[in-house]
Coordinates of C-alpha atoms in Angstrom, one line a residue:
Chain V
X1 CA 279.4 92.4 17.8
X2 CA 279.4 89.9 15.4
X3 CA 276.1 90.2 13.4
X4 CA 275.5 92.7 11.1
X5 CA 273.1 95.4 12.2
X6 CA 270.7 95.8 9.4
X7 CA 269.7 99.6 8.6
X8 CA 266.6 100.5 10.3
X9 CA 264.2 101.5 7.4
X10 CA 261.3 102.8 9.1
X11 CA 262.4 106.6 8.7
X12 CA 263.2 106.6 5.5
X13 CA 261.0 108.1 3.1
X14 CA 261.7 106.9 -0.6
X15 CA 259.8 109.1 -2.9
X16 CA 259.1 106.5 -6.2
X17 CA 258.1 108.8 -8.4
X18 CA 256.9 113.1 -7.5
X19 CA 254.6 112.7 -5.6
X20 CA 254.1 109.2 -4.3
X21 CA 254.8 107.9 -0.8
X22 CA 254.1 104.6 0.3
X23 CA 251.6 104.5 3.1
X24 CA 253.1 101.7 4.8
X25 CA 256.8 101.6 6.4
X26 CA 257.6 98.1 7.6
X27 CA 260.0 97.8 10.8
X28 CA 262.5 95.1 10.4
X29 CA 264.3 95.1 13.4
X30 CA 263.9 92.2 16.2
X31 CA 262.1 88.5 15.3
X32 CA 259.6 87.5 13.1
X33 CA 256.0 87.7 13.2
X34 CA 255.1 83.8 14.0
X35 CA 258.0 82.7 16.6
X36 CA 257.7 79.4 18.9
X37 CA 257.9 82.1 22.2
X38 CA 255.2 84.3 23.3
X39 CA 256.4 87.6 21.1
X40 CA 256.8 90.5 23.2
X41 CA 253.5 93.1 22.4
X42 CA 254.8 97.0 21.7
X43 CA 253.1 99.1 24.5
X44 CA 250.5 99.8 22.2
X45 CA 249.3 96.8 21.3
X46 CA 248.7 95.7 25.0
X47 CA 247.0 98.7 25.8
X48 CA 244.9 98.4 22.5
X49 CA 244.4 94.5 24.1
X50 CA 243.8 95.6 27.3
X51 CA 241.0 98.2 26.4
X52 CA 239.4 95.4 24.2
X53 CA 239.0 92.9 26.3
X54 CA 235.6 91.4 26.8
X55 CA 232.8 92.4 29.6
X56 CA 230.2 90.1 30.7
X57 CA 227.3 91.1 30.8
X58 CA 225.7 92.1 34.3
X59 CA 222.1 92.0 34.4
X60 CA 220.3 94.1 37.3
X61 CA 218.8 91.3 38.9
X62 CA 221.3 88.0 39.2
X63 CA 219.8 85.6 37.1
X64 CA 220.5 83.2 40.8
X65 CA 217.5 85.2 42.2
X66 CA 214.8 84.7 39.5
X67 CA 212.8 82.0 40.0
X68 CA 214.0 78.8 37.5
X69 CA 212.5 77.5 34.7
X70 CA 212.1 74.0 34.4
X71 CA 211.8 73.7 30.5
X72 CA 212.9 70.0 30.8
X73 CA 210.1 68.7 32.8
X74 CA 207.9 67.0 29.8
X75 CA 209.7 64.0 29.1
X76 CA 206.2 61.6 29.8
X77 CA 207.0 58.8 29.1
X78 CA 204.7 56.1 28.2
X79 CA 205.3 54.1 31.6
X80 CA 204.0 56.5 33.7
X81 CA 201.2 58.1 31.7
X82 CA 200.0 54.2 32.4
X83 CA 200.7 54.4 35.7
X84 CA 198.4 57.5 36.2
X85 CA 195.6 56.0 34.0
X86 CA 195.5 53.1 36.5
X87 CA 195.4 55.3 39.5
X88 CA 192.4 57.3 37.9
X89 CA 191.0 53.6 37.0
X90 CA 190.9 52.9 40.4
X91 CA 189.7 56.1 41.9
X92 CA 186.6 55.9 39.8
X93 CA 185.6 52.2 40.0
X94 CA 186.0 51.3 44.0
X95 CA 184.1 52.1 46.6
X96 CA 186.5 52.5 49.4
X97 CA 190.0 53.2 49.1
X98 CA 192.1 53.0 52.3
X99 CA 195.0 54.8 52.4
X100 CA 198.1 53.5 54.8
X101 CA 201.4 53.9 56.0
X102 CA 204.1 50.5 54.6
X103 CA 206.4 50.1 56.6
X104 CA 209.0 47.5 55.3
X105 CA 207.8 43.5 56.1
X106 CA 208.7 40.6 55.8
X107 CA 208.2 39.0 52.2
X108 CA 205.9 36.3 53.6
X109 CA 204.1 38.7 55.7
X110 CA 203.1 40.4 53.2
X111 CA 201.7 37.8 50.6
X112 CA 199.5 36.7 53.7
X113 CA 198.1 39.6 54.8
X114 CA 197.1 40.4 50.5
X115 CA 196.1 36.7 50.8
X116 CA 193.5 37.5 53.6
X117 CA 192.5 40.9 52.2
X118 CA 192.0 39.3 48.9
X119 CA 189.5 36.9 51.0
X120 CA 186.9 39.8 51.6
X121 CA 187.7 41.2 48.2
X122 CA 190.0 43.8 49.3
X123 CA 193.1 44.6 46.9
X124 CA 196.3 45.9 48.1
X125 CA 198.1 48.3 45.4
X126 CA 201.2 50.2 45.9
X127 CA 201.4 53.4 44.8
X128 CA 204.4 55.8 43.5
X129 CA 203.8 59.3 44.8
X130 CA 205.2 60.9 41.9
X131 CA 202.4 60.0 40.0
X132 CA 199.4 60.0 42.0
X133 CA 200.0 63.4 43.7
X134 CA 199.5 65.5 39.7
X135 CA 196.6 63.0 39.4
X136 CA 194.6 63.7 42.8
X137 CA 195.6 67.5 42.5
X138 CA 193.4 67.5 39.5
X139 CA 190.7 65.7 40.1
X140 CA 187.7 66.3 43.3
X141 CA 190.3 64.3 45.7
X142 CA 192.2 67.0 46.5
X143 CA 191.9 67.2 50.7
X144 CA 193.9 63.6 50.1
X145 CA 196.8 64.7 49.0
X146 CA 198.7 65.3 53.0
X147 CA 198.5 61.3 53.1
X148 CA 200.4 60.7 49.7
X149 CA 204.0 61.1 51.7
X150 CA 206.4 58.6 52.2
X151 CA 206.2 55.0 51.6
X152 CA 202.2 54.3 51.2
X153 CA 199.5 51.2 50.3
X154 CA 195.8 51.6 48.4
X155 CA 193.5 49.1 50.0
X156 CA 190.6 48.8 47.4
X157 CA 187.8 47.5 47.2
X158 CA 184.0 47.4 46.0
X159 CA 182.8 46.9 49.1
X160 CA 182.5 48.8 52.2
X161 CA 184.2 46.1 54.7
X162 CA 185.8 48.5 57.0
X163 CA 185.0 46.0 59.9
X164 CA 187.1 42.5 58.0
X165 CA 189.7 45.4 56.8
X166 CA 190.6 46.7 60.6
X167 CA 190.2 43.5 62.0
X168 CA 193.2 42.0 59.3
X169 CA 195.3 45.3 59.8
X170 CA 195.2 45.2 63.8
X171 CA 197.2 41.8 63.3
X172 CA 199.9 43.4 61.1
X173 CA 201.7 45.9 63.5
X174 CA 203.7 47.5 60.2
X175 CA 201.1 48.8 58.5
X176 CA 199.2 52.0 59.8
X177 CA 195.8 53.3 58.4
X178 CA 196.2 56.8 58.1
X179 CA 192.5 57.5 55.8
X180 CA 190.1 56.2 53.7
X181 CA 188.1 57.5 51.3
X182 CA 184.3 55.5 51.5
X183 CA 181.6 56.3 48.6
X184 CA 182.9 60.2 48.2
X185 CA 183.2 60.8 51.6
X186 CA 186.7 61.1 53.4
X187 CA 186.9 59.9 56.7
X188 CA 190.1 59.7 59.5
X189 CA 191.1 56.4 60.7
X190 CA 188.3 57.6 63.9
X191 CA 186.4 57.4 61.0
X192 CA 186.7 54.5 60.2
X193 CA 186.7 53.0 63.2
X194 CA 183.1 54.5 63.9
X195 CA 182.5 53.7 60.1
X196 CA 183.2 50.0 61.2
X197 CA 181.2 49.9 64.2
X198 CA 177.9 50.7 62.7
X199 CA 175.5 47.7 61.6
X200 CA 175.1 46.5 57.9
X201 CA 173.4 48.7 55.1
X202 CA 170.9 45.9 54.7
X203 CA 169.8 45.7 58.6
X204 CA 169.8 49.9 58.9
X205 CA 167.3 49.7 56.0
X206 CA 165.1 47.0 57.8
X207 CA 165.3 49.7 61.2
X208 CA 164.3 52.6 58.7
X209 CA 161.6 50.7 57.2
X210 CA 159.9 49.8 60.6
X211 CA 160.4 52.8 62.0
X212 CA 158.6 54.3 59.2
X213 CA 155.3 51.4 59.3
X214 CA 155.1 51.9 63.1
X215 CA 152.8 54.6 62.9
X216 CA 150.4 53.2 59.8
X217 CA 150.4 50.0 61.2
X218 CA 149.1 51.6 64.6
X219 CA 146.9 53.6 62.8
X220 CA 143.9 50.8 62.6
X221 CA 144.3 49.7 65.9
X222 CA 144.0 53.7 67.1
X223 CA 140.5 54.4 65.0
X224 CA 139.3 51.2 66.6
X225 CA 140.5 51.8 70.2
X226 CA 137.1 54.2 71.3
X227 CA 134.6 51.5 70.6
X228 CA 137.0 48.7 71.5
X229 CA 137.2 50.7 75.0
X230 CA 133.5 50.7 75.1
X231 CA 132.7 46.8 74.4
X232 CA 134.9 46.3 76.8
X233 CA 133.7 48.6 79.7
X234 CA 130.4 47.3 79.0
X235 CA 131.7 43.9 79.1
X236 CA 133.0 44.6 82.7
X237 CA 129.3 46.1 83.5
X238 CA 127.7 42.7 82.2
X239 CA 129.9 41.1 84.5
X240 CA 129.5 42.9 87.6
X241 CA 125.7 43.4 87.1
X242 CA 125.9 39.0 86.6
X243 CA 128.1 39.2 89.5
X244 CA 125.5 40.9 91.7
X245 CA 122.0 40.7 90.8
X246 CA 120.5 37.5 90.2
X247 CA 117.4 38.4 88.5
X248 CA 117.0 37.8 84.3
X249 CA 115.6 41.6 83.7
X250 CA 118.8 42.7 83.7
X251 CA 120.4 40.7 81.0
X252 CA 118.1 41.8 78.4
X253 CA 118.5 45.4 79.0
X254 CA 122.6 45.7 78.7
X255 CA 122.0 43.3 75.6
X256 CA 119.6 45.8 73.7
X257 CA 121.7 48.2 74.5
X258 CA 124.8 46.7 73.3
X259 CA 123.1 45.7 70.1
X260 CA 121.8 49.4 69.4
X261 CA 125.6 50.6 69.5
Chain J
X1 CA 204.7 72.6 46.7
X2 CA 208.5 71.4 46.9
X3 CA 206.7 67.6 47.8
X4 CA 205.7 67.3 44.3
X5 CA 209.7 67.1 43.1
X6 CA 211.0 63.3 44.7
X7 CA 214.8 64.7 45.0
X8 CA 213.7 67.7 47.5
X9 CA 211.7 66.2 51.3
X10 CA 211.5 68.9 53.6
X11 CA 213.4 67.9 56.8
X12 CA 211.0 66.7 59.0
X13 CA 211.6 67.2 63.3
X14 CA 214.2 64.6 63.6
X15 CA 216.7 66.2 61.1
X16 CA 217.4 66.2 56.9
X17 CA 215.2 63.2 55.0
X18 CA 217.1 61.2 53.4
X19 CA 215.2 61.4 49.3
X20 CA 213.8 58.2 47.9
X21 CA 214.5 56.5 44.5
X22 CA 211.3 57.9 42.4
X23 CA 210.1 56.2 39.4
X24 CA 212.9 54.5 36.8
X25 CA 213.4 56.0 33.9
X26 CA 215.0 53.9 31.0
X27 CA 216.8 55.2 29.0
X28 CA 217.0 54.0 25.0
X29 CA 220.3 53.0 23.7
X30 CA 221.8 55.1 21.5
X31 CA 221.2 54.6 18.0
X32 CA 224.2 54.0 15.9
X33 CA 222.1 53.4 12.3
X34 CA 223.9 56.1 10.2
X35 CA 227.5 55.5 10.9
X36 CA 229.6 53.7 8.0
X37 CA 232.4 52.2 8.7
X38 CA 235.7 52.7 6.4
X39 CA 238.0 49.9 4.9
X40 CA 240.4 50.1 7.1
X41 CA 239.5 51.3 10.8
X42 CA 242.9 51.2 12.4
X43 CA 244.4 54.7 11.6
X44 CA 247.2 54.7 8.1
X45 CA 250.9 54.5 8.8
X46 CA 252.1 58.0 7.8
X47 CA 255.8 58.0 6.0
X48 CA 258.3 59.7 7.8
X49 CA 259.9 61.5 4.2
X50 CA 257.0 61.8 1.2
X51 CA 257.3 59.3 -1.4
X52 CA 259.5 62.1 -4.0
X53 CA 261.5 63.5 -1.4
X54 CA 262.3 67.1 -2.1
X55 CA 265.5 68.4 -3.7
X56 CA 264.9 72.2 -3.6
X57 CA 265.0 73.6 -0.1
X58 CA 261.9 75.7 0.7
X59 CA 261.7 79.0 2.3
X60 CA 260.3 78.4 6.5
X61 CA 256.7 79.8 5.2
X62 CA 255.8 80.3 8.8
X63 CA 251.9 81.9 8.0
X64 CA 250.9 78.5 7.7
X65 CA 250.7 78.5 11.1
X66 CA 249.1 81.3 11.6
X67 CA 245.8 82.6 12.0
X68 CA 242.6 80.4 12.0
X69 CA 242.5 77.5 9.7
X70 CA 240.5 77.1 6.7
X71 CA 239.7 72.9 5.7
X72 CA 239.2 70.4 8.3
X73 CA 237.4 72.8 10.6
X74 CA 233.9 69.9 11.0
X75 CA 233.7 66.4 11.2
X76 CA 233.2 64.3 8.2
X77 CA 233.0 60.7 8.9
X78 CA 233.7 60.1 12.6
X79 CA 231.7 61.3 15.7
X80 CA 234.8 62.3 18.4
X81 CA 238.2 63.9 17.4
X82 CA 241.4 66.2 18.8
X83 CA 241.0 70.3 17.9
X84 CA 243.4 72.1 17.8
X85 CA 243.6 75.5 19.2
X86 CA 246.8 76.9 18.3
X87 CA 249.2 76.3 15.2
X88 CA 252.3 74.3 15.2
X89 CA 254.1 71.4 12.8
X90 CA 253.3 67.7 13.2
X91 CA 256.5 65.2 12.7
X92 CA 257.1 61.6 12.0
X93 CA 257.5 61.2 15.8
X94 CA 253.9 63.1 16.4
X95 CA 252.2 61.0 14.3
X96 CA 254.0 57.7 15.7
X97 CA 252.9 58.9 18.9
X98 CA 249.0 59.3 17.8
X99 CA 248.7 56.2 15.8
X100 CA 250.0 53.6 18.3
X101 CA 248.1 55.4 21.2
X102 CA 244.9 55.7 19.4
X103 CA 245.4 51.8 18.3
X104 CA 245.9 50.3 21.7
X105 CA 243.4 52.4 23.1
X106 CA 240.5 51.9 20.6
X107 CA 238.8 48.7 19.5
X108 CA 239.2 48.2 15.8
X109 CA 235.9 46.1 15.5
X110 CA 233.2 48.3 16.9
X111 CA 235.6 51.7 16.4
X112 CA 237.0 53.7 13.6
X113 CA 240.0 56.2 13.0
X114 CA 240.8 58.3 10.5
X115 CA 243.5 61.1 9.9
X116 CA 242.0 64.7 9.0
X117 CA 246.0 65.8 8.2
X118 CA 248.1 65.0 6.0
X119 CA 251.6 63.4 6.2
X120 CA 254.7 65.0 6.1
X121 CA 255.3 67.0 3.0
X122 CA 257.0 70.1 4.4
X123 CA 260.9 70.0 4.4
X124 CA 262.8 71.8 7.2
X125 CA 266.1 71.8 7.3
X126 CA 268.6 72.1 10.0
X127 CA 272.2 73.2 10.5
X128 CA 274.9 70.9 12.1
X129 CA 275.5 71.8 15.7
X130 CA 278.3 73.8 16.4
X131 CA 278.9 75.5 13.5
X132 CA 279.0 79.7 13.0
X133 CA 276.4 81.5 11.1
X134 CA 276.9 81.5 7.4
X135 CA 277.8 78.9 4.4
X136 CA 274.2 79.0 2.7
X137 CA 271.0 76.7 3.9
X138 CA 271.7 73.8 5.9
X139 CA 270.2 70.2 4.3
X140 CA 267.0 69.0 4.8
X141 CA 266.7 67.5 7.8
X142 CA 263.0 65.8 8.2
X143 CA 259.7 67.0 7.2
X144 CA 256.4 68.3 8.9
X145 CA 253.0 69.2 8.1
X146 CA 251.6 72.6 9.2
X147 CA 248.1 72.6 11.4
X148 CA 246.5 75.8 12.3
X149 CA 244.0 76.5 15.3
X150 CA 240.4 74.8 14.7
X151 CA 241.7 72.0 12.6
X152 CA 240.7 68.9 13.3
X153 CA 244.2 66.0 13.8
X154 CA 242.1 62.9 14.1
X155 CA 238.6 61.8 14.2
X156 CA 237.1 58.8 15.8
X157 CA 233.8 56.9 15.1
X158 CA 231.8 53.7 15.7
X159 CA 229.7 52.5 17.9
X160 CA 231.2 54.6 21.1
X161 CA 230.4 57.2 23.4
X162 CA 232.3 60.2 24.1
X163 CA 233.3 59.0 27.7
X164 CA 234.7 55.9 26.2
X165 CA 237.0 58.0 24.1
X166 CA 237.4 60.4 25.9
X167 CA 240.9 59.4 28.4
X168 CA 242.8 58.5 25.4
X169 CA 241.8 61.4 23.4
X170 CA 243.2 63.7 26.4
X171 CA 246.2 61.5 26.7
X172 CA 247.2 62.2 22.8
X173 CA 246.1 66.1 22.7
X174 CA 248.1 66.8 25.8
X175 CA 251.4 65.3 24.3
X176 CA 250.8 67.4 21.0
X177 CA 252.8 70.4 20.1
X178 CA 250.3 72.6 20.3
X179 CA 247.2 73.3 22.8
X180 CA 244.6 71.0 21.8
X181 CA 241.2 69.4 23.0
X182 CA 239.3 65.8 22.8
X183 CA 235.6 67.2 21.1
X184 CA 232.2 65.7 20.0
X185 CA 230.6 66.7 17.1
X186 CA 228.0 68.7 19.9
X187 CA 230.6 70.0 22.0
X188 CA 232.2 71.7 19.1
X189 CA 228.5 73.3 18.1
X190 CA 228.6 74.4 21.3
X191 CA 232.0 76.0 21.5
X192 CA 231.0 78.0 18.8
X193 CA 227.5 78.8 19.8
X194 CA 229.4 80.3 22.9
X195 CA 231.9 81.9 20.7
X196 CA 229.0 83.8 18.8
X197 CA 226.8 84.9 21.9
X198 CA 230.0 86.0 23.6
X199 CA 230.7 88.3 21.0
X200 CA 227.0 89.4 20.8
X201 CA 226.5 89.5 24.2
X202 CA 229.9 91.9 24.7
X203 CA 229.1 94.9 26.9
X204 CA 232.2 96.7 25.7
X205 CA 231.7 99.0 23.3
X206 CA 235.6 99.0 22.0
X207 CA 236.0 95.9 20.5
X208 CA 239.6 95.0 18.2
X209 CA 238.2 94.9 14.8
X210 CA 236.0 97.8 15.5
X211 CA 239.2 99.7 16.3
X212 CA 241.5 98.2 13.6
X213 CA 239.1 98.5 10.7
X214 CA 238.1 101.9 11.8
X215 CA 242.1 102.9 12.2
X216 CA 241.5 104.8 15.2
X217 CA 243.9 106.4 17.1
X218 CA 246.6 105.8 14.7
X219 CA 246.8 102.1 16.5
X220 CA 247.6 100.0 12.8
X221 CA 250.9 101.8 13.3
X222 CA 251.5 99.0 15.8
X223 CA 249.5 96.3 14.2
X224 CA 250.2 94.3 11.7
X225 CA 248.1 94.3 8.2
X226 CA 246.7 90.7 9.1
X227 CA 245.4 91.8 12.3
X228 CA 242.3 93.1 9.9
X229 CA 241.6 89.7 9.8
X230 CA 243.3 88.3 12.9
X231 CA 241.1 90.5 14.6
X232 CA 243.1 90.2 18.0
X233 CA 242.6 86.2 18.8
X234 CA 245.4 85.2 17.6
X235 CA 249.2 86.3 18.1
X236 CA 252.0 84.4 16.5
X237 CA 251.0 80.6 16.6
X238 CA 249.3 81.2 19.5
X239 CA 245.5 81.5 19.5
X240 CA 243.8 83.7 22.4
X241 CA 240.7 81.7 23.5
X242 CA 239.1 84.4 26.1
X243 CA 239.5 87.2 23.7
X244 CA 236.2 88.2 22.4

């Protein structure tokens, strides 16, 4: 073998001075300690690597089955905290706020039909669900929330012209009233219909307030109706008595006693 | 309520609902007010031989690969850059390699390189082929500079996201000598955020330097002296990522 075996010096023991051992031997035998190969490990070692190796920990319940956390969920930003102040705005100022299914249209269909709401002063606003569903859950419209799903228009207007509303909506086939929601009170597209078919506020009033003055204007006529009976009974006697007798003695009798009543 | 989240429509009876665009959210630019720009953006040409080459012939030195390293472990001026994660020696040809790839890849006017190694100062010298063992230390045959695992080779900057950088950062690591990756000045906080709460969150009660320091069993018989400070990631030039 050509290369020269160097002497092994990991058993010997070289006493310095009495009584002084290193505590280190160093093997020098085989390849250095940084090579460009993956160094064989002594048995040792990979057991010492093997037993060291690191464990993940394993909690009792997998973290998959706990419900998550959505720490991430407050980036508001500016756009849509607008967006939900409008949709308040609009809850509080109109009266009735019709709620329908959009189906898609033609562009021109839909400027028209807007163009003949806006004649009876009806708006047409369309809504993002995302943000009016957090508003309504915390405000007193909460029984509207089923409607706010899928594609969906906000008729609204001061008004109550549920009658000029179903008449425009009956000649657009694309859009669907699903509610409305008419001074506080929510109604189903029945509802509305019935809501539609009654008379004007003004006209209902007018019925109330007659009803009401029937009776006091019936009252004079009912104190009066005894002696009004009477007068005219006697009447009818003056007549048949004139009728019959000839003679003037009777006249001045049914006169007297007309005039002492 | 799973209505309230727009990704998520329960299927209703004709089959799965397809989810709707919800509201847009826009997104702000990214802000690129405190980068400064250096002289020169286009990275230095690095000389093959230093300017004094060396006459004395030096010993191989090899524990300056070893182990972790200790400068050029953070970012300085640039946002993006190549880590290394094992040790090796960088030559002429290396550095050729990085410095036209980078070039033709990045664009000088809105980007910046810069070199976080130095150039070749190490000599290494080599034997002519074919000859027997013997007749003293062979001439110097070119010269290298030494990186260790976690330093930093290059760093890019500018007005630039990560994705744009990205490819040709991947390109130039997986050509190097040594194992290396393309990382962001985040990623790299978060490599070591996970490095720390692995080895907090280790359920094993035997860990290497526990053992080592602790001498138990007799096991520094087999070890090395370094591996007090090694502490079992790294062996050789090679550094052992999934050890604790």
């Amino acid at each position: 073998l050509p290369f020269p075996r160097v002497p092994a010096l990991s058993a010997a023991r070289v006493p310095l001075s009495a009584g002084w051992l290193p505590a280190l031997q160093f093997v020098r035998r085989g390849s250095k300690a940084v090579t460009r190969h993956w160094k064989a490990m002594h048995f040792q070692r990979q057991k010492l690597m093997a037993v060291t190796e690191y464990l993940a920990p394993r909690p009792a319940v997998p973290p998959r089955c706990l419900a998550r956390r959505r720490e991430t969920l407050e980036e508001d930003n500016g756009y849509a905290q607008l967006l939900r102040r409008q949709v308040e705005e609009v809850f509080r100022d109109n009266r009735m706020i019709a709620i329908c299914q959009f189906n898609s249209m033609p562009g021109e269909d839909v400027v028209l039909m807007r163009h003949y709401l806006r004649k009876h002063n009806i708006e047409v606003k369309f809504v993002l669900n995302e943000i009016v569903r957090p508003v309504l859950s915390q405000s007193k419209y909460k029984n509207l929330l089923p409607l706010f799903v899928a594609r969906n228009i906000l008729l609204v207007s001061r008004e109550a012209k549920a009658k000029e509303m179903l008449r425009v909506l009956r000649g657009v086939p694309q859009i669907n009233l699903l509610g409305a929601c008419i001074d506080d009170t929510i109604l189903s597209k029945q509802g509305v219909e019935n809501f539609a078919k009654l008379p004007l506020l003004e006209t209902v009033q007018g019925q109330t307030v007659g009803a009401l003055t029937l009776l006091p204007s019936q009252t004079s006529s009912l104190l009066q109706r005894g002696s009004a009976h009477l007068t005219a009974l006697l009447d009818q006697h003056i007549h048949r008595l004139q009728a019959g007798e000839t003679g003037s003695p009777a006249e001045p009798a049914p006169a007297q006693s007309s005039g002492a009543q | 309520r799973p209505r309230s989240e727009p990704p998520f429509c329960p299927p209703g009876p004709g089959g799965v609902a397809v989810p709707r665009a919800g509201l847009k959210k826009y997104v702000l630019p990214p802000d690129y007010s405190g980068i400064t720009f250096p002289e020169r953006t286009k990275l230095k040409f690095m000389d093959k031989v230093p300017a004094v080459p060396k006459v004395r012939r030096e010993p191989r030195r090899l524990r300056d690969i070893r182990g972790p390293s200790r400068e050029a472990t953070d970012f300085t001026q640039g946002q993006y850059g190549i880590l290394a994660l094992g040790g090796g020696y960088l030559h002429w040809g290396h550095f050729e390699m990085i410095r036209l790839t980078i070039g033709r890849n990045m664009d000088p006017k809105t980007m910046f390189a810069i070199w976080r190694v130095p150039a070749p100062s190490k000599p290494v010298t080599r034997k002519s082929l074919g000859h027997r063992m013997g007749g003293g230390k062979g001439p110097i045959d070119h010269y290298v500079t030494a990186v260790k695992s976690g330093r930093l080779v290059v760093e890019i900057g500018g007005r630039c996201e990560f994705g744009e950088v990205k490819p040709f950062l991947t390109q130039v690591a997986r050509k190097l000598p040594f194992p290396a990756v393309p990382v962001s000045r985040d990623s790299l906080q978060q490599m070591q955020r996970e490095e720390e709460e692995k080895r907090l969150n280790n359920q094993n009660p035997w860990t290497f330097e526990r053992i080592v320091t602790a001498n138990m069993l007799g096991m520094r018989k087999y070890l090395s002296p370094y591996d007090l400070q090694l502490k079992g990631r790294y062996w050789g030039k090679f550094f052992l990522k999934h050890r604790v």
